[in-house]
mmCIF file of C-alpha atoms in Angstrom:
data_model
loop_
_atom_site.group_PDB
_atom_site.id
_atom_site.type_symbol
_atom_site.label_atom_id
_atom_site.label_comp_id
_atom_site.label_asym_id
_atom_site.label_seq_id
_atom_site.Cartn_x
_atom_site.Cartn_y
_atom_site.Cartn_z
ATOM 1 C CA UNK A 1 -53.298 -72.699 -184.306
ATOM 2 C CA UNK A 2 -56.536 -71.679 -186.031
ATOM 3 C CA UNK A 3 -57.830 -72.736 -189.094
ATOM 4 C CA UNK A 4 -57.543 -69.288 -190.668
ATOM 5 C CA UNK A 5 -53.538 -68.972 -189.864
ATOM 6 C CA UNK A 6 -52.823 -72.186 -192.080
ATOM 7 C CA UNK A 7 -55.137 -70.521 -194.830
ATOM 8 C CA UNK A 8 -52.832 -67.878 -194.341
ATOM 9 C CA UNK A 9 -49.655 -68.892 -195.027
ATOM 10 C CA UNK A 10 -51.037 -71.260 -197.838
ATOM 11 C CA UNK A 11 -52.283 -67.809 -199.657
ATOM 12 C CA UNK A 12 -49.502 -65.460 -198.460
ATOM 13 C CA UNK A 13 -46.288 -67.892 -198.624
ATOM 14 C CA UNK A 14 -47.071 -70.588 -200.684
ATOM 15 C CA UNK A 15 -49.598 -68.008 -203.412
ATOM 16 C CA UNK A 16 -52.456 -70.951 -203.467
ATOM 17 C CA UNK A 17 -55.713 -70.264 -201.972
ATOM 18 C CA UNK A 18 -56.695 -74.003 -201.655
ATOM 19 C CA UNK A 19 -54.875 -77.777 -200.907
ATOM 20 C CA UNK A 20 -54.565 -79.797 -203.338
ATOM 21 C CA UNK A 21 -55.860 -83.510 -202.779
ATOM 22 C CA UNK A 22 -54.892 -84.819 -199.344
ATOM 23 C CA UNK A 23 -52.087 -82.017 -198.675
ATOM 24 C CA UNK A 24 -54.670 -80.472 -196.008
ATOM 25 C CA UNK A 25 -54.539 -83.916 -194.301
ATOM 26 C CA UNK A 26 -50.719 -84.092 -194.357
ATOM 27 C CA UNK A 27 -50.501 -80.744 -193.119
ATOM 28 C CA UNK A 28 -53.056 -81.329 -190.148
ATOM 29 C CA UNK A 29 -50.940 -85.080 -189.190
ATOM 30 C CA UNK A 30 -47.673 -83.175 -188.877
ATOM 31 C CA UNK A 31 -49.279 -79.881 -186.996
ATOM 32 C CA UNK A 32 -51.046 -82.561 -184.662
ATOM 33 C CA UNK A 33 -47.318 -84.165 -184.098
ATOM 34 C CA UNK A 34 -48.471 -87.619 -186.002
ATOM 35 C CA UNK A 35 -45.748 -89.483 -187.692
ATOM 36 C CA UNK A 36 -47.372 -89.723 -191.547
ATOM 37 C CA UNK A 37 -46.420 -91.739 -194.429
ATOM 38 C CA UNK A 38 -47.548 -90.581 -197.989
ATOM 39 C CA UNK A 39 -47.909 -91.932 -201.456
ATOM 40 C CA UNK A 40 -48.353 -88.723 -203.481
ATOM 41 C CA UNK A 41 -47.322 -89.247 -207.013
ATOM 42 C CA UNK A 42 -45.134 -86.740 -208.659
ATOM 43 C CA UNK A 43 -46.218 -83.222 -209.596
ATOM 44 C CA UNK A 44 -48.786 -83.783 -206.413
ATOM 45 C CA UNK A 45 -47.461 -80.893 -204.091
ATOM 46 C CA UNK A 46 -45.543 -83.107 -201.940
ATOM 47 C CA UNK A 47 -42.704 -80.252 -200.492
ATOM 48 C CA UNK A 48 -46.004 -78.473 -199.747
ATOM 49 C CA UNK A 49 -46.653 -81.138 -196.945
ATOM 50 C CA UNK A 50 -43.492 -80.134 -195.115
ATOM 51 C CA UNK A 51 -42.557 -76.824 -195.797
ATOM 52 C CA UNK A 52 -45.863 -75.441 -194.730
ATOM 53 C CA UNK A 53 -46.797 -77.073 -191.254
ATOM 54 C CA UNK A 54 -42.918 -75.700 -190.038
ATOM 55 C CA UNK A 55 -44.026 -72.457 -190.687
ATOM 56 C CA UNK A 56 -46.583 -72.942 -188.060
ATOM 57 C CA UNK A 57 -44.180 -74.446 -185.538
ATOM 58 C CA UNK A 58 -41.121 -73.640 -182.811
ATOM 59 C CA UNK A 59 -38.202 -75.289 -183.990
ATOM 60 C CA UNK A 60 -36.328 -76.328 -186.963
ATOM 61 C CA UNK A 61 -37.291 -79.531 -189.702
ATOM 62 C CA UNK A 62 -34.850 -81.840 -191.144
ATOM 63 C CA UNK A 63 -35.665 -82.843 -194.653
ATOM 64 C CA UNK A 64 -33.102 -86.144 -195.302
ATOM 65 C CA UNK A 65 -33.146 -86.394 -199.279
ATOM 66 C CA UNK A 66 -30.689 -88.490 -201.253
ATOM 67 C CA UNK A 67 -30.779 -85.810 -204.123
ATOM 68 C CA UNK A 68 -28.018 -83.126 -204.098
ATOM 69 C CA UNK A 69 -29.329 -80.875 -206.669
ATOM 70 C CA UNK A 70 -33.189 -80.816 -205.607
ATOM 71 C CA UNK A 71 -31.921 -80.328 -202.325
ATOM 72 C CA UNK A 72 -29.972 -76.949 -203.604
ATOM 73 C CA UNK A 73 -33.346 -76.073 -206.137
ATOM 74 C CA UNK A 74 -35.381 -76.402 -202.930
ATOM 75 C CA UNK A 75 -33.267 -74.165 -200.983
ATOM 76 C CA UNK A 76 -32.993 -71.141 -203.314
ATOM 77 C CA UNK A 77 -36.928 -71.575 -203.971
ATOM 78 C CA UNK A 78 -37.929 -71.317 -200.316
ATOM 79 C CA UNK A 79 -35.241 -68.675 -199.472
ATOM 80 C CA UNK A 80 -37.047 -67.043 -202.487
ATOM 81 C CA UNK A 81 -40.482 -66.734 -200.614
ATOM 82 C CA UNK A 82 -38.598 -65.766 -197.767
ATOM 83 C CA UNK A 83 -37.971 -68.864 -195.857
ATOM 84 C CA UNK A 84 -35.254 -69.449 -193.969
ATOM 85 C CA UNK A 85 -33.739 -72.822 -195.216
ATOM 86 C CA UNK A 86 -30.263 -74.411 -196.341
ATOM 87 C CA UNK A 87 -28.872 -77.545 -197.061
ATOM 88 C CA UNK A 88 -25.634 -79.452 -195.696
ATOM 89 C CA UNK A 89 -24.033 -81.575 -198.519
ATOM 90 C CA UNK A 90 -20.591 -82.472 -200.074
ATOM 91 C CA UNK A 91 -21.411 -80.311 -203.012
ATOM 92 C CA UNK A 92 -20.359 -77.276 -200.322
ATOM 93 C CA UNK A 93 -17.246 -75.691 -199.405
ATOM 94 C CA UNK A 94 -16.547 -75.920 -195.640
ATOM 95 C CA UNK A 95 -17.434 -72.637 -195.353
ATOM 96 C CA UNK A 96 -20.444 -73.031 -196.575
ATOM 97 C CA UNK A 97 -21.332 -76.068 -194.566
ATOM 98 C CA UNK A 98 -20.018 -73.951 -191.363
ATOM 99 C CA UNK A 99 -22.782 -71.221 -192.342
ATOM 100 C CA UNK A 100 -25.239 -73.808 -191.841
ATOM 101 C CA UNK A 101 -24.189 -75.443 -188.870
ATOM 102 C CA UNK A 102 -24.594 -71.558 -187.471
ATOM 103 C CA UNK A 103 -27.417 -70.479 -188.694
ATOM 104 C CA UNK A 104 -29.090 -74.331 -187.750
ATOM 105 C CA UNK A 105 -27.865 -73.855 -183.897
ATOM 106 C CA UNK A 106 -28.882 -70.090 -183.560
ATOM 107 C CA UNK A 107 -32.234 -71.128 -184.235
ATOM 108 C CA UNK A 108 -32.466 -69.331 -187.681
ATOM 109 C CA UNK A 109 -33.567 -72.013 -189.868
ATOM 110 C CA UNK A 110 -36.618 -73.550 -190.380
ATOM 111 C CA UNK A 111 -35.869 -76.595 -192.722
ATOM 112 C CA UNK A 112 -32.669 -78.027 -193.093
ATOM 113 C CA UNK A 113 -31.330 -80.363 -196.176
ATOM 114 C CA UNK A 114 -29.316 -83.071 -195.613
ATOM 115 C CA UNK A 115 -27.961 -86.200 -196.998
ATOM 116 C CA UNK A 116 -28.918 -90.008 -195.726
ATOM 117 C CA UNK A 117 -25.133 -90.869 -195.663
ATOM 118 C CA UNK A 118 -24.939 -88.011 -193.001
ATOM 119 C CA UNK A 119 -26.713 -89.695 -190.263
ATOM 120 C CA UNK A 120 -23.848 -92.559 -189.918
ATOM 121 C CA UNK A 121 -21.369 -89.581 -188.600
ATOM 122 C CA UNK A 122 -22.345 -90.236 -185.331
ATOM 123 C CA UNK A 123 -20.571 -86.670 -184.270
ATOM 124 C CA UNK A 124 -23.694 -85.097 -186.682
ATOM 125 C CA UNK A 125 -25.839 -87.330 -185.199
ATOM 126 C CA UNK A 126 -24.919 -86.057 -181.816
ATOM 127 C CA UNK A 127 -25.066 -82.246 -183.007
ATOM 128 C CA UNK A 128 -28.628 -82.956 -184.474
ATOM 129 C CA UNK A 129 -29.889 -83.740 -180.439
ATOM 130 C CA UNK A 130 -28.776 -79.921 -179.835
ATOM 131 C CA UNK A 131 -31.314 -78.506 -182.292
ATOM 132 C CA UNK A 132 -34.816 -78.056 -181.436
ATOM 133 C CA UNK A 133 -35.996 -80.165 -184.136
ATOM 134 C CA UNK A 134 -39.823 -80.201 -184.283
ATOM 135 C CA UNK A 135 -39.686 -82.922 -186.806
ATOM 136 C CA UNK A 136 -38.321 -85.116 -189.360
ATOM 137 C CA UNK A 137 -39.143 -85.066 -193.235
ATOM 138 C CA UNK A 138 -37.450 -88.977 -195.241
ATOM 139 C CA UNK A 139 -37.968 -87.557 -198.729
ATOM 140 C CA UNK A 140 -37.749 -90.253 -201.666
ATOM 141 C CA UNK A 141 -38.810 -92.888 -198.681
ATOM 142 C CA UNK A 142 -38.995 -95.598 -201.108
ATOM 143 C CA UNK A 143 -35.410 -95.946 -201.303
ATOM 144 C CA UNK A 144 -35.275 -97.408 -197.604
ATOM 145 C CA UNK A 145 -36.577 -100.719 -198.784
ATOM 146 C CA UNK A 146 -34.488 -103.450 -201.004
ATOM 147 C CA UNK A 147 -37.555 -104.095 -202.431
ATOM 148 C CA UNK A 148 -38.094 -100.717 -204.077
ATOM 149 C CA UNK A 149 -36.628 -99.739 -207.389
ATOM 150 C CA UNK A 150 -33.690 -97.374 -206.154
ATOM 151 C CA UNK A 151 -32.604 -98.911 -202.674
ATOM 152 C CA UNK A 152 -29.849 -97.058 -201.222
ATOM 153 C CA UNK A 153 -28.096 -98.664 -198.493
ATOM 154 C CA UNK A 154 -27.691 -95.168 -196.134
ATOM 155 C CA UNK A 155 -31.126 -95.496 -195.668
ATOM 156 C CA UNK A 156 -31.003 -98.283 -193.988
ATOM 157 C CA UNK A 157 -29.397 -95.998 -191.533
ATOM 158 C CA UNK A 158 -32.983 -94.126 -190.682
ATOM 159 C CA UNK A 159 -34.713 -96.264 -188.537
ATOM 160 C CA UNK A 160 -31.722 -95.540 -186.137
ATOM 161 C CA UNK A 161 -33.460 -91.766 -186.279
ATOM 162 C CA UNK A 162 -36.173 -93.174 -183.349
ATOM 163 C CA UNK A 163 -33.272 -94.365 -180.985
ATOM 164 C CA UNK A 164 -31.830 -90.742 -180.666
ATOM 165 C CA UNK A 165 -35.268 -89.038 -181.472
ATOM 166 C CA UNK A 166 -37.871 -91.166 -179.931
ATOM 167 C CA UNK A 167 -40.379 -88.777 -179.497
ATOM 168 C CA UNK A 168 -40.022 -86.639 -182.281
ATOM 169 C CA UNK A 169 -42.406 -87.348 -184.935
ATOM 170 C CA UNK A 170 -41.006 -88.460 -188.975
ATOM 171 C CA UNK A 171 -42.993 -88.282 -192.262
ATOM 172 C CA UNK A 172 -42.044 -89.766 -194.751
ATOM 173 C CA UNK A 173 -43.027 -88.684 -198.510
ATOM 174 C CA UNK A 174 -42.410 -91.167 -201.621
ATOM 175 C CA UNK A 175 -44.239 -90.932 -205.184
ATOM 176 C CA UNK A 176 -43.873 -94.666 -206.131
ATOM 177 C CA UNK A 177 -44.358 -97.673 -204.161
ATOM 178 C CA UNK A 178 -45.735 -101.170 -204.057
ATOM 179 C CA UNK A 179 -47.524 -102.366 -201.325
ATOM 180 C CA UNK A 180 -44.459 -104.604 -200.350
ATOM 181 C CA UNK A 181 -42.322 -101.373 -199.968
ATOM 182 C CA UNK A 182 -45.345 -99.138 -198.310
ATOM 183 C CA UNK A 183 -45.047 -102.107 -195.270
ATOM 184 C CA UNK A 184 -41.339 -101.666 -195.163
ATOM 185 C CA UNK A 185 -41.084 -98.330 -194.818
ATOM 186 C CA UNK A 186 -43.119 -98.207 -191.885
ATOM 187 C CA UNK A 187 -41.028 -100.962 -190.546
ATOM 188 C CA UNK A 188 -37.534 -99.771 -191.078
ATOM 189 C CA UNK A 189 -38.414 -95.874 -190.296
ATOM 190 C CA UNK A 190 -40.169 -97.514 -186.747
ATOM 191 C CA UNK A 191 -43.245 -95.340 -187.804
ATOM 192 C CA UNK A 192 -45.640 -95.234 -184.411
ATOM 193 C CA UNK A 193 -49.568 -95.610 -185.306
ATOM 194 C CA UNK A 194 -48.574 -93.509 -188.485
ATOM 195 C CA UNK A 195 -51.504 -91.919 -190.181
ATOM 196 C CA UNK A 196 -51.371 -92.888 -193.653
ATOM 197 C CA UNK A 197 -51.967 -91.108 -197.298
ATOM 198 C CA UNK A 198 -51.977 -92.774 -200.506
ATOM 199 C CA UNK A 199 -53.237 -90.372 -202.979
ATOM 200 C CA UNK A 200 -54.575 -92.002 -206.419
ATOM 201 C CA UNK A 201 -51.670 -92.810 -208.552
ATOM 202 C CA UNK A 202 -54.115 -91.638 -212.334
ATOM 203 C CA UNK A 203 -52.849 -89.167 -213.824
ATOM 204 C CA UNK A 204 -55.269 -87.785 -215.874
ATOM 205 C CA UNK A 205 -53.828 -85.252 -217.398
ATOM 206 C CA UNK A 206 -51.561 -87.672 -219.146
ATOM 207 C CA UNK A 207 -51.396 -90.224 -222.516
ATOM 208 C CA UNK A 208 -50.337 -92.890 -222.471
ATOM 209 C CA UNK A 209 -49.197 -95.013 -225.168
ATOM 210 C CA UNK A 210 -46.926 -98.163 -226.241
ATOM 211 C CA UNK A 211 -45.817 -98.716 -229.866
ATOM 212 C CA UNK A 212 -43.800 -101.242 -231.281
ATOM 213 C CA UNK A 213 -40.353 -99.880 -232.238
ATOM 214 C CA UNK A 214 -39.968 -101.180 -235.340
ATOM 215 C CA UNK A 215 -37.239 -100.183 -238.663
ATOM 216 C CA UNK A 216 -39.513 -96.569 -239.175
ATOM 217 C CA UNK A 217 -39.528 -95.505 -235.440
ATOM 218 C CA UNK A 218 -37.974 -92.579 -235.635
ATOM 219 C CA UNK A 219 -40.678 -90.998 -238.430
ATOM 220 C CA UNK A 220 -43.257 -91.802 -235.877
ATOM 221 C CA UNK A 221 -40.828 -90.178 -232.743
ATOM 222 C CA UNK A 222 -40.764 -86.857 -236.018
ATOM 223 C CA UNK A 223 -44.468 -86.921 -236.118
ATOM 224 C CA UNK A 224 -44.744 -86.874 -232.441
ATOM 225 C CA UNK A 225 -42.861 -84.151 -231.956
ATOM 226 C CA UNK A 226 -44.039 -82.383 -234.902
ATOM 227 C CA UNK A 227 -47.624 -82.023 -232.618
ATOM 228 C CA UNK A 228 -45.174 -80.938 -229.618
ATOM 229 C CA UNK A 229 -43.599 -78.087 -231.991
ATOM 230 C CA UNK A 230 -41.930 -75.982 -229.843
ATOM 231 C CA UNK A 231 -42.712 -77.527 -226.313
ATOM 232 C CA UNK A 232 -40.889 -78.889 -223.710
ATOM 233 C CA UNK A 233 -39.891 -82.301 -223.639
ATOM 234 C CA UNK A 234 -37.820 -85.523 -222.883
ATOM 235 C CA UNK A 235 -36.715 -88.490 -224.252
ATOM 236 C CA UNK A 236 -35.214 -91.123 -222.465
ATOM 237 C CA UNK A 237 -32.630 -93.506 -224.330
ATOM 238 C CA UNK A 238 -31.326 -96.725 -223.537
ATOM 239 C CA UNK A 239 -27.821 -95.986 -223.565
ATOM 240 C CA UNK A 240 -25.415 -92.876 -223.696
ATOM 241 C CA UNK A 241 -24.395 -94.066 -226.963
ATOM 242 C CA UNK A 242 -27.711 -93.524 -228.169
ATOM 243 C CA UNK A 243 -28.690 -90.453 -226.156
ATOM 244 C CA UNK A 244 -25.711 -89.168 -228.336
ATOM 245 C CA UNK A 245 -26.707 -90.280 -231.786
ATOM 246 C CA UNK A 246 -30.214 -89.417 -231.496
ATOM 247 C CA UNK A 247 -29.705 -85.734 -230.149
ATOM 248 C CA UNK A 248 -27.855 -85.283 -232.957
ATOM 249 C CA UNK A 249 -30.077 -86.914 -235.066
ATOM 250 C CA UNK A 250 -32.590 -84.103 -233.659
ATOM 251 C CA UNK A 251 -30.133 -81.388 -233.753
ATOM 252 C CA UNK A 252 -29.840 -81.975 -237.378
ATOM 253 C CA UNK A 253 -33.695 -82.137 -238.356
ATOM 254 C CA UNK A 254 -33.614 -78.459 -236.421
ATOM 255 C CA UNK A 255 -34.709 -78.983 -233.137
ATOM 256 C CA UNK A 256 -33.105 -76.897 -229.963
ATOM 257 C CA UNK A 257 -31.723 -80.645 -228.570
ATOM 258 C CA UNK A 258 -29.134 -81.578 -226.384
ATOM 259 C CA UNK A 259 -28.237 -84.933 -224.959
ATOM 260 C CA UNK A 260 -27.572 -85.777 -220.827
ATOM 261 C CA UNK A 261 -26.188 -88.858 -219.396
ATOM 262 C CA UNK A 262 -23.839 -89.592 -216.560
ATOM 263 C CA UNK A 263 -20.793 -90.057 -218.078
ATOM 264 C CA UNK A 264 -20.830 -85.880 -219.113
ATOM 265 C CA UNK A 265 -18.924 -84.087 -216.855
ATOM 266 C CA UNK A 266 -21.038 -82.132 -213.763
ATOM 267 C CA UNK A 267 -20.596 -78.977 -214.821
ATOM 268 C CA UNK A 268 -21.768 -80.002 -218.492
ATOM 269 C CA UNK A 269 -24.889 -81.709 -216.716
ATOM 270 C CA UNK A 270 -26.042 -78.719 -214.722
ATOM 271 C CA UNK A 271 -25.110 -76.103 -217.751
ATOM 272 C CA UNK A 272 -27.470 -78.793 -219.876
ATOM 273 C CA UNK A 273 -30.074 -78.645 -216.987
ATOM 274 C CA UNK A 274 -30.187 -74.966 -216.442
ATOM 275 C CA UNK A 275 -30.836 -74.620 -220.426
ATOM 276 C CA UNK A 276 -33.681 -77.323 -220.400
ATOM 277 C CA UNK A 277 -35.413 -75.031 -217.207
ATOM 278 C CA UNK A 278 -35.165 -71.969 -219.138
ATOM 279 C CA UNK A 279 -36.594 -73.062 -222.099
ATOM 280 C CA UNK A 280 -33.243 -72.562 -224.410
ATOM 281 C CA UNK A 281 -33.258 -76.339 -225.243
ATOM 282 C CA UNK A 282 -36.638 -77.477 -225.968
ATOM 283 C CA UNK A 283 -35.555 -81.321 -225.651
ATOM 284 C CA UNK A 284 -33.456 -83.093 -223.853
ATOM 285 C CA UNK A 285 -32.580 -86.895 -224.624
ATOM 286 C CA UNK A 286 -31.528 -88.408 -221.678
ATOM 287 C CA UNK A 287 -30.859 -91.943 -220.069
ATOM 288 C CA UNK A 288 -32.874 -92.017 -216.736
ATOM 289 C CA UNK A 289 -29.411 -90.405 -215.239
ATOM 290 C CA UNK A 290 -31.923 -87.127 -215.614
ATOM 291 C CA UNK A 291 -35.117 -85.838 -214.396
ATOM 292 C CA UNK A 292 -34.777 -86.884 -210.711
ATOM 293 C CA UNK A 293 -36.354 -83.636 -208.763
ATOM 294 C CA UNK A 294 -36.570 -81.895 -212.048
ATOM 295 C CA UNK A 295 -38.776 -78.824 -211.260
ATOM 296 C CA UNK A 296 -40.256 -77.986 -214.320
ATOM 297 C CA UNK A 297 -43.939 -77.767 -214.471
ATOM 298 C CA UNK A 298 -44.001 -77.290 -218.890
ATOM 299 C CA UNK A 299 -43.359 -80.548 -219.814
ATOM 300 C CA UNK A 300 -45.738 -81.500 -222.227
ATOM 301 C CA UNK A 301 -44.005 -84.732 -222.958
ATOM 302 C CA UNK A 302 -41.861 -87.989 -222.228
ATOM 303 C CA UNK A 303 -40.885 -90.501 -224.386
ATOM 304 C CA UNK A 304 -39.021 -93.119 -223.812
ATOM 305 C CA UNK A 305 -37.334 -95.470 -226.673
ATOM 306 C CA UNK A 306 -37.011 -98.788 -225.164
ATOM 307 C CA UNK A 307 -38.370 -100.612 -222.324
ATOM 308 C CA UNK A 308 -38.056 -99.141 -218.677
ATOM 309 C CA UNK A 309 -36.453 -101.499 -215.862
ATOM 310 C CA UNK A 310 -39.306 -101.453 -213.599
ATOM 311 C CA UNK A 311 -42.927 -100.310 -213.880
ATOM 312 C CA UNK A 312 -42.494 -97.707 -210.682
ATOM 313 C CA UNK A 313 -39.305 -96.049 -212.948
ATOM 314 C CA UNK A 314 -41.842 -95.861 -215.563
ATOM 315 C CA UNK A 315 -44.180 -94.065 -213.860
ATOM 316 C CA UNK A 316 -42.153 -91.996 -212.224
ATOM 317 C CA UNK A 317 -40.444 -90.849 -215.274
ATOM 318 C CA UNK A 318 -43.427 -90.139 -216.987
ATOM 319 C CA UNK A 319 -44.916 -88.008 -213.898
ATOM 320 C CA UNK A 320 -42.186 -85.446 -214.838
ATOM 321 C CA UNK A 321 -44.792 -84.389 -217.953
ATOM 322 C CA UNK A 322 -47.473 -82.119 -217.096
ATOM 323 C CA UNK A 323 -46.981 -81.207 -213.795
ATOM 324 C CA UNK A 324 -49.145 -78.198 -214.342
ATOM 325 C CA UNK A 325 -51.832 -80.302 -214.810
ATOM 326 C CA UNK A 326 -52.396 -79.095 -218.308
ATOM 327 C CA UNK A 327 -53.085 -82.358 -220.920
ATOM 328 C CA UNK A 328 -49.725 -84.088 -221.654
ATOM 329 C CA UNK A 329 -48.625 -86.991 -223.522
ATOM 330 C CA UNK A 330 -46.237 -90.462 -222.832
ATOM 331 C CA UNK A 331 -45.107 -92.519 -225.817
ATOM 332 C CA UNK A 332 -43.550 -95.573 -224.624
ATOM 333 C CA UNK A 333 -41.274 -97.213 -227.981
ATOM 334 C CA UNK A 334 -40.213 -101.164 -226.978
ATOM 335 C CA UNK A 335 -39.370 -103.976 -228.642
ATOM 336 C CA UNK A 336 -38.686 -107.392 -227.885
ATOM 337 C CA UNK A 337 -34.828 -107.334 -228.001
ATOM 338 C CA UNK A 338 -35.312 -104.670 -224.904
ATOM 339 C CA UNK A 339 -36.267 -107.490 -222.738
ATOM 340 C CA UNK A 340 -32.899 -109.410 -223.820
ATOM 341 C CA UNK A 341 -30.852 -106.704 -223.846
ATOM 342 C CA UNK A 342 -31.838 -105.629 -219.906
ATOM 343 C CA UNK A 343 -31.877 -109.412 -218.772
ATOM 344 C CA UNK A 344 -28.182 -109.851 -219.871
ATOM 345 C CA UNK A 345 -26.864 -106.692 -218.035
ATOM 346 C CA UNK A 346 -28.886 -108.016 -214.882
ATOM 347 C CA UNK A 347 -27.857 -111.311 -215.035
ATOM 348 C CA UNK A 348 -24.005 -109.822 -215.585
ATOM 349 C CA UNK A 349 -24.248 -107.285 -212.690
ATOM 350 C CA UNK A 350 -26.995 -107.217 -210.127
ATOM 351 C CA UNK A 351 -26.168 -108.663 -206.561
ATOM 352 C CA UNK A 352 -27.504 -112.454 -206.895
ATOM 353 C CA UNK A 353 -29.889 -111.475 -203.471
ATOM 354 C CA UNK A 354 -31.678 -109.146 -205.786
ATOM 355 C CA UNK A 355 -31.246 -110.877 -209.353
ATOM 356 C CA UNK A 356 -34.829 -112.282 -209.048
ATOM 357 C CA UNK A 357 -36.615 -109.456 -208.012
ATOM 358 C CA UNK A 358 -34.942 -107.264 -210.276
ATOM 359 C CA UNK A 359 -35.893 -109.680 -213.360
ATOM 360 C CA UNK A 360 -39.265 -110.012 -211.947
ATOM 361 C CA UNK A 361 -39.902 -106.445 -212.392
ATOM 362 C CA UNK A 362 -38.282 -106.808 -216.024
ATOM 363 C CA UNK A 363 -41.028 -108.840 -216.650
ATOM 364 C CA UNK A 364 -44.023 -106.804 -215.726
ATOM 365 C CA UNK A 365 -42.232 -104.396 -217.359
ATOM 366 C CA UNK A 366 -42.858 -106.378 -220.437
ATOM 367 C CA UNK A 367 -46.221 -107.287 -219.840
ATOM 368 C CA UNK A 368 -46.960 -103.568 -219.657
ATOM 369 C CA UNK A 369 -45.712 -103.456 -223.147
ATOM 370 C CA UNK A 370 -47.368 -105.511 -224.641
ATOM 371 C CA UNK A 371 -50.714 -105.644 -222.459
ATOM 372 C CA UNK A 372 -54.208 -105.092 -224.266
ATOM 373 C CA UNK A 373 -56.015 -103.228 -221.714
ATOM 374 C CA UNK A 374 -55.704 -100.065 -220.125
ATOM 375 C CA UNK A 375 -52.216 -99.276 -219.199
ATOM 376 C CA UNK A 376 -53.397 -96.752 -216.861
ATOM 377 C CA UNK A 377 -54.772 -99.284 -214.595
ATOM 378 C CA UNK A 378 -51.751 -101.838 -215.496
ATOM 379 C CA UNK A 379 -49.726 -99.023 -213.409
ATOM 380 C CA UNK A 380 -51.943 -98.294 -210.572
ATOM 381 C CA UNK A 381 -52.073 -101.374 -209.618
#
């Protein structure tokens, strides 16, 4: 492959007539058959990586994600440039799911979705070794280690990936990670002399700022979105109780509002999701049951009203604003009944492995808060 056919599809495909940071050396890793593991924070091009280099390739890429509807917004986007791609999930009928499996083993496709939890069907697994699979894409790779802030126990599951696949190369993407969960994702995948991308974690495109939530909070949250008049935004709340109340609270002072948690039925969720992406509700106050694989690139801001669990939620809640790369703004409210408030719902139901870590990261959290210098730094560290 020359130089010029990559340029090529970049310009033709993906409409970009450059890489962004460290994308070109993703791209080149994979095309060279390299296993890779990258850090590229959110909004950094990451699907990029993966959906261009297959382009360039014989065969078909899997693409394991443990997110059901960016897995179906990924789809419809690449069949919308004319990509051959689908997804295998619960979310389908068995028809559906049949398509897949047809188009997948007539060679059709060229990435296909699927879910962690599908690798321990060890019939799928099986199928999988009939496909001419050039290679492997762990999206959200973070989740593989109990250290990280969302471990999901199918994940575990990957590293089983280089007993049936030993040759066939993996990257693996993630947009928050301490060094602690960097090593263990390169353990537990089995990554083989992996070359490895950690893109700067600043932002700069973003403010950030911590207030004290104190008795007049919500004027200040008024004035702040007073200067975002008629912008895109979120606002993370604490509770679905309060994603409630304050939505109305919005909805009342005349802004296009709605609220999103988890306990809303699906079909509410996705109605309330589709009217956030076309810009028919300009804000939507949410616990952090929203925003995962949100592909929005407007949002000029994210607030959240009480203290977030762990630093690496933080930041990845906050890279959801101003993925466009035009100047954006994150307005963290705390105070210090946040810190008492999460600590008694750890210490009444988080696994007593994990009750340490998790309260460890509480407490950063905290010192974030209420840290003097530049918070910026605080979270690339």
């Amino acid at each position: 492959m020359s130089v010029s056919e990559k340029y090529k599809v970049l310009k033709h495909t993906f409409g970009f007539s450059d890489f962004r940071e460290m994308q070109e050396e993703a791209v080149d890793a994979i095309l060279s058959g390299r296993d890779l593991a990258m850090l590229l924070p959110t909004g950094g091009g990451k699907s990029l990586c993966y959906q261009l280099p297959t382009l360039l390739m014989e065969g078909i890429t899997i693409v394991v994600s443990p997110l059901i509807a960016l897995m179906h917004d990924q789809v419809i986007a690449l069949k919308e440039l004319g990509i051959e791609a689908e997804m295998i999930s619960s979310s389908q009928s068995s028809q559906e799911q049949q398509e897949a499996f047809t188009k997948a083993k007539n060679g059709i496709l060229k990435l296909l979705y699927i879910a962690p939890e599908r690798l321990a069907n060890g019939s799928f697994l099986s199928w999988l070794t009939t496909l001419d699979i050039n290679f492997f894409v762990i999206d959200e790779a973070h989740c593989i280690s109990e250290w990280g802030h969302e471990f999901r126990d199918d994940y575990r599951r990957l590293g089983e990936l280089r007993s049936s696949f030993a040759h066939t190369p993996i990257a693996a993407f993630t947009a928050t990670a301490t060094q602690k969960v960097r090593e263990d994702i390169l353990s537990q995948l089995r990554l083989h002399e992996p070359l490895i991308l950690r893109a700067p974690v600043l932002r700069k495109n973003i403010t950030i700022s911590v207030r004290e939530r104190d008795s007049g909070w919500r004027n200040d949250l008024m004035n702040i979105l007073k200067e975002h008049e008629g912008e895109s935004g979120i606002v993370y709340a604490f509770s679905r109780k309060e994603t409630e109340e304050l939505a109305e609270f919005l909805s009342k002072k005349g802004i296009k509002c709605l609220a999103y948690h988890a306990g809303m039925s699906g079909s509410l969720r996705h109605d309330t999701h589709q009217s956030f992406l076309n810009d028919e509700t300009q804000i939507i106050v949410a616990t952090v049951a929203f925003g995962m694989g949100i592909d929005k690139g407007d949002i000029r801001f994210v607030i959240h009203t009480s203290l977030p669990k762990t630093i690496e939620n933080y930041y990845q809640e906050i890279g959801r604003a101003g993925r466009d790369g035009i100047d954006s703004e994150a307005v963290l409210f705390y105070s210090g009944a946040d810190f008492h408030n999460k600590k008694r719902l750890i210490d009444e139901g988080s696994d007593p492995q994990y009750r340490e870590m998790i309260l460890a990261k509480l407490r950063s959290s905290m010192d974030y808060a209420t840290a003097e210098e530049c918070r910026h730094r605080l979270i690339a560290s």
